[in-house]
Amino acid sequence: MELLHETLKLYLEQYCEPEPELLKHIDRETNLKVLMPRMVSGHYQGRVISLLTKLVNPKNILEIGTFTGYATLCFAEGLAEGGKIITIDINEELEDRVRGYFAQSVYADKIDYRIGNAMEIVPTLKETFDMVFIDADKKNNLNYYHLVFNQVKPGGLIIVDNVLWSGKVVAQKEDKDTSNIINFNDEIAKDQRVEKLILPVRDGLFIIRKK
C-alpha cells in the first residue's frame, strides 16, 4: 500500500523548504550505490525532521540507526548552540561513506558517529536527551524504547520511524516484522507516561512526548 500518491508527494515537496545540496547528493548516491536505498529519509521527511528539531532546539539528540546519515544531518540542523547528536549504527560497511558525508557538512563537529550494537552502547552513555530517533531493526523497537526512556528528559521527544510499514499494519495478513511493529504501536498507545501520535509521513513517524 502506498500511503501517498506520487503526484501528491511531489506537490508536498514543492511546498516545504528546499532540500540542501549535500542531502540531495546523499540521496542520489544512496539510491545508486547502497542496498535497500528506500531506507533513506528523503526530502519531505527530512524537512519534517528538521522543523521538529528546530522547534525543540535540543542540546542532545540520540539516533539509533544512521544508515547513510541523511536523517542525522536533518536533526543536526536544529541543535542548540554547543549541542550534539550521537548516532549509532551496526553496519561497518557504510562507515567510510557516512564519515565522508559528515565531513562535508557544516555540522561535522556536532556529530558523534559510533559503530556497534546500540543495545550495548546506549547503557554506557552518560547524557540525557531532548530527542531520540529510533530507526534501526524493527524487531527491537520496543527494546530500544525501554532502553532509552529513562535517559529522555521530561518534555523530550522519542520519534520512531516506519510504524505504518507500507500500510501493512492494517492488512489482514501479518508477517513477523508487521506483527512486531503492531505490537510496538499497541504498547505505546497504552503507555500513560507519554503523549503520542502517528504522522503518516512517508512510512509513518510515531511522535512520542515524555510527560
mmCIF file of N, CA and C in Angstrom, residues 137-194:
data_model
loop_
_atom_site.group_PDB
_atom_site.id
_atom_site.type_symbol
_atom_site.label_atom_id
_atom_site.label_comp_id
_atom_site.label_asym_id
_atom_site.label_seq_id
_atom_site.Cartn_x
_atom_site.Cartn_y
_atom_site.Cartn_z
ATOM 1 N N ASP A 137 16.687 -1.898 13.431
ATOM 2 C CA ASP A 137 15.982 -3.167 13.223
ATOM 3 C C ASP A 137 14.652 -3.129 13.972
ATOM 4 N N LYS A 138 13.576 -3.346 13.228
ATOM 5 C CA LYS A 138 12.229 -3.099 13.757
ATOM 6 C C LYS A 138 11.845 -4.057 14.878
ATOM 7 N N LYS A 139 12.424 -5.241 14.883
ATOM 8 C CA LYS A 139 12.068 -6.206 15.937
ATOM 9 C C LYS A 139 12.489 -5.706 17.319
ATOM 10 N N ASN A 140 13.432 -4.770 17.348
ATOM 11 C CA ASN A 140 13.925 -4.248 18.627
ATOM 12 C C ASN A 140 13.360 -2.878 18.994
ATOM 13 N N ASN A 141 12.365 -2.395 18.260
ATOM 14 C CA ASN A 141 11.816 -1.063 18.556
ATOM 15 C C ASN A 141 11.455 -0.908 20.031
ATOM 16 N N LEU A 142 10.742 -1.892 20.570
ATOM 17 C CA LEU A 142 10.297 -1.787 21.958
ATOM 18 C C LEU A 142 11.476 -1.886 22.919
ATOM 19 N N ASN A 143 12.455 -2.729 22.587
ATOM 20 C CA ASN A 143 13.660 -2.829 23.415
ATOM 21 C C ASN A 143 14.415 -1.503 23.447
ATOM 22 N N TYR A 144 14.559 -0.871 22.280
ATOM 23 C CA TYR A 144 15.234 0.426 22.223
ATOM 24 C C TYR A 144 14.454 1.476 23.018
ATOM 25 N N TYR A 145 13.145 1.457 22.884
ATOM 26 C CA TYR A 145 12.287 2.416 23.579
ATOM 27 C C TYR A 145 12.479 2.318 25.096
ATOM 28 N N HIS A 146 12.404 1.106 25.616
ATOM 29 C CA HIS A 146 12.596 0.925 27.057
ATOM 30 C C HIS A 146 14.024 1.278 27.475
ATOM 31 N N LEU A 147 14.979 0.975 26.609
ATOM 32 C CA LEU A 147 16.382 1.231 26.918
ATOM 33 C C LEU A 147 16.664 2.717 27.087
ATOM 34 N N VAL A 148 16.063 3.547 26.230
ATOM 35 C CA VAL A 148 16.388 4.980 26.239
ATOM 36 C C VAL A 148 15.464 5.797 27.129
ATOM 37 N N PHE A 149 14.339 5.241 27.538
ATOM 38 C CA PHE A 149 13.276 6.055 28.139
ATOM 39 C C PHE A 149 13.764 6.881 29.322
ATOM 40 N N ASN A 150 14.493 6.277 30.214
ATOM 41 C CA ASN A 150 14.934 6.994 31.417
ATOM 42 C C ASN A 150 15.995 8.052 31.123
ATOM 43 N N GLN A 151 16.588 7.998 29.927
ATOM 44 C CA GLN A 151 17.591 8.994 29.547
ATOM 45 C C GLN A 151 16.983 10.164 28.771
ATOM 46 N N VAL A 152 15.669 10.119 28.551
ATOM 47 C CA VAL A 152 14.972 11.218 27.872
ATOM 48 C C VAL A 152 14.422 12.179 28.921
ATOM 49 N N LYS A 153 14.679 13.462 28.726
ATOM 50 C CA LYS A 153 14.208 14.472 29.666
ATOM 51 C C LYS A 153 12.684 14.603 29.604
ATOM 52 N N PRO A 154 12.026 14.973 30.701
ATOM 53 C CA PRO A 154 10.601 15.296 30.639
ATOM 54 C C PRO A 154 10.356 16.379 29.586
ATOM 55 N N GLY A 155 9.353 16.164 28.754
ATOM 56 C CA GLY A 155 9.097 17.075 27.645
ATOM 57 C C GLY A 155 9.866 16.716 26.392
ATOM 58 N N GLY A 156 10.779 15.750 26.486
ATOM 59 C CA GLY A 156 11.562 15.333 25.329
ATOM 60 C C GLY A 156 10.770 14.447 24.382
ATOM 61 N N LEU A 157 11.276 14.328 23.164
ATOM 62 C CA LEU A 157 10.605 13.544 22.128
ATOM 63 C C LEU A 157 11.365 12.263 21.819
ATOM 64 N N ILE A 158 10.604 11.190 21.643
ATOM 65 C CA ILE A 158 11.116 9.961 21.034
ATOM 66 C C ILE A 158 10.360 9.802 19.718
ATOM 67 N N ILE A 159 11.091 9.718 18.619
ATOM 68 C CA ILE A 159 10.481 9.578 17.297
ATOM 69 C C ILE A 159 10.877 8.218 16.740
ATOM 70 N N VAL A 160 9.892 7.455 16.296
ATOM 71 C CA VAL A 160 10.149 6.116 15.780
ATOM 72 C C VAL A 160 9.657 6.047 14.338
ATOM 73 N N ASP A 161 10.522 5.581 13.448
ATOM 74 C CA ASP A 161 10.213 5.547 12.014
ATOM 75 C C ASP A 161 9.589 4.210 11.608
ATOM 76 N N ASN A 162 8.909 4.240 10.473
ATOM 77 C CA ASN A 162 8.373 3.040 9.797
ATOM 78 C C ASN A 162 7.272 2.331 10.591
ATOM 79 N N VAL A 163 6.476 3.090 11.346
ATOM 80 C CA VAL A 163 5.473 2.447 12.189
ATOM 81 C C VAL A 163 4.170 2.131 11.437
ATOM 82 N N LEU A 164 4.071 2.539 10.172
ATOM 83 C CA LEU A 164 2.932 2.139 9.341
ATOM 84 C C LEU A 164 3.300 1.013 8.376
ATOM 85 N N TRP A 165 4.584 0.832 8.167
ATOM 86 C CA TRP A 165 5.119 -0.344 7.451
ATOM 87 C C TRP A 165 4.412 -0.564 6.112
ATOM 88 N N SER A 166 4.438 0.497 5.295
ATOM 89 C CA SER A 166 3.801 0.467 3.969
ATOM 90 C C SER A 166 2.319 0.088 4.047
ATOM 91 N N GLY A 167 1.674 0.442 5.147
ATOM 92 C CA GLY A 167 0.255 0.143 5.306
ATOM 93 C C GLY A 167 -0.040 -1.272 5.784
ATOM 94 N N LYS A 168 0.989 -2.074 5.975
ATOM 95 C CA LYS A 168 0.760 -3.472 6.369
ATOM 96 C C LYS A 168 0.161 -3.599 7.767
ATOM 97 N N VAL A 169 0.274 -2.549 8.581
ATOM 98 C CA VAL A 169 -0.276 -2.608 9.944
ATOM 99 C C VAL A 169 -1.801 -2.730 9.937
ATOM 100 N N VAL A 170 -2.456 -2.396 8.824
ATOM 101 C CA VAL A 170 -3.910 -2.539 8.741
ATOM 102 C C VAL A 170 -4.314 -3.648 7.767
ATOM 103 N N ALA A 171 -3.341 -4.413 7.287
ATOM 104 C CA ALA A 171 -3.635 -5.529 6.384
ATOM 105 C C ALA A 171 -4.183 -6.713 7.177
ATOM 106 N N GLN A 172 -4.867 -7.611 6.492
ATOM 107 C CA GLN A 172 -5.461 -8.774 7.143
ATOM 108 C C GLN A 172 -4.430 -9.844 7.486
ATOM 109 N N LYS A 173 -3.371 -9.928 6.673
ATOM 110 C CA LYS A 173 -2.343 -10.935 6.910
ATOM 111 C C LYS A 173 -1.089 -10.252 7.445
ATOM 112 N N GLU A 174 -0.527 -10.833 8.489
ATOM 113 C CA GLU A 174 0.638 -10.239 9.122
ATOM 114 C C GLU A 174 1.848 -11.154 9.015
ATOM 115 N N ASP A 175 2.988 -10.595 8.573
ATOM 116 C CA ASP A 175 4.250 -11.313 8.678
ATOM 117 C C ASP A 175 4.881 -10.956 10.016
ATOM 118 N N LYS A 176 6.039 -11.552 10.311
ATOM 119 C CA LYS A 176 6.658 -11.355 11.617
ATOM 120 C C LYS A 176 7.027 -9.899 11.865
ATOM 121 N N ASP A 177 7.619 -9.222 10.854
ATOM 122 C CA ASP A 177 8.003 -7.823 11.019
ATOM 123 C C ASP A 177 6.785 -6.944 11.302
ATOM 124 N N THR A 178 5.709 -7.199 10.544
ATOM 125 C CA THR A 178 4.495 -6.412 10.744
ATOM 126 C C THR A 178 3.925 -6.629 12.137
ATOM 127 N N SER A 179 3.937 -7.871 12.596
ATOM 128 C CA SER A 179 3.443 -8.178 13.942
ATOM 129 C C SER A 179 4.253 -7.452 15.009
ATOM 130 N N ASN A 180 5.576 -7.389 14.807
ATOM 131 C CA ASN A 180 6.439 -6.674 15.757
ATOM 132 C C ASN A 180 6.089 -5.193 15.816
ATOM 133 N N ILE A 181 5.831 -4.605 14.656
ATOM 134 C CA ILE A 181 5.510 -3.179 14.603
ATOM 135 C C ILE A 181 4.142 -2.904 15.223
ATOM 136 N N ILE A 182 3.163 -3.767 14.930
ATOM 137 C CA ILE A 182 1.840 -3.608 15.548
ATOM 138 C C ILE A 182 1.949 -3.725 17.063
ATOM 139 N N ASN A 183 2.719 -4.674 17.542
ATOM 140 C CA ASN A 183 2.911 -4.846 18.979
ATOM 141 C C ASN A 183 3.535 -3.594 19.596
ATOM 142 N N PHE A 184 4.541 -3.028 18.911
ATOM 143 C CA PHE A 184 5.166 -1.801 19.409
ATOM 144 C C PHE A 184 4.140 -0.670 19.478
ATOM 145 N N ASN A 185 3.398 -0.477 18.394
ATOM 146 C CA ASN A 185 2.407 0.599 18.355
ATOM 147 C C ASN A 185 1.377 0.430 19.471
ATOM 148 N N ASP A 186 0.946 -0.808 19.700
ATOM 149 C CA ASP A 186 -0.036 -1.071 20.754
ATOM 150 C C ASP A 186 0.533 -0.741 22.134
ATOM 151 N N GLU A 187 1.796 -1.077 22.356
ATOM 152 C CA GLU A 187 2.418 -0.806 23.655
ATOM 153 C C GLU A 187 2.541 0.694 23.901
ATOM 154 N N ILE A 188 2.882 1.449 22.864
ATOM 155 C CA ILE A 188 2.986 2.910 23.026
ATOM 156 C C ILE A 188 1.609 3.508 23.293
ATOM 157 N N ALA A 189 0.597 2.993 22.615
ATOM 158 C CA ALA A 189 -0.759 3.504 22.811
ATOM 159 C C ALA A 189 -1.206 3.355 24.259
ATOM 160 N N LYS A 190 -0.705 2.329 24.940
ATOM 161 C CA LYS A 190 -1.094 2.068 26.341
ATOM 162 C C LYS A 190 -0.213 2.784 27.356
ATOM 163 N N ASP A 191 0.877 3.362 26.913
ATOM 164 C CA ASP A 191 1.855 3.955 27.831
ATOM 165 C C ASP A 191 1.365 5.320 28.318
ATOM 166 N N GLN A 192 0.972 5.394 29.569
ATOM 167 C CA GLN A 192 0.415 6.626 30.127
ATOM 168 C C GLN A 192 1.490 7.647 30.504
ATOM 169 N N ARG A 193 2.741 7.285 30.353
ATOM 170 C CA ARG A 193 3.829 8.208 30.675
ATOM 171 C C ARG A 193 4.095 9.197 29.550
ATOM 172 N N VAL A 194 3.426 8.998 28.408
ATOM 173 C CA VAL A 194 3.735 9.794 27.225
ATOM 174 C C VAL A 194 2.465 10.270 26.532
#
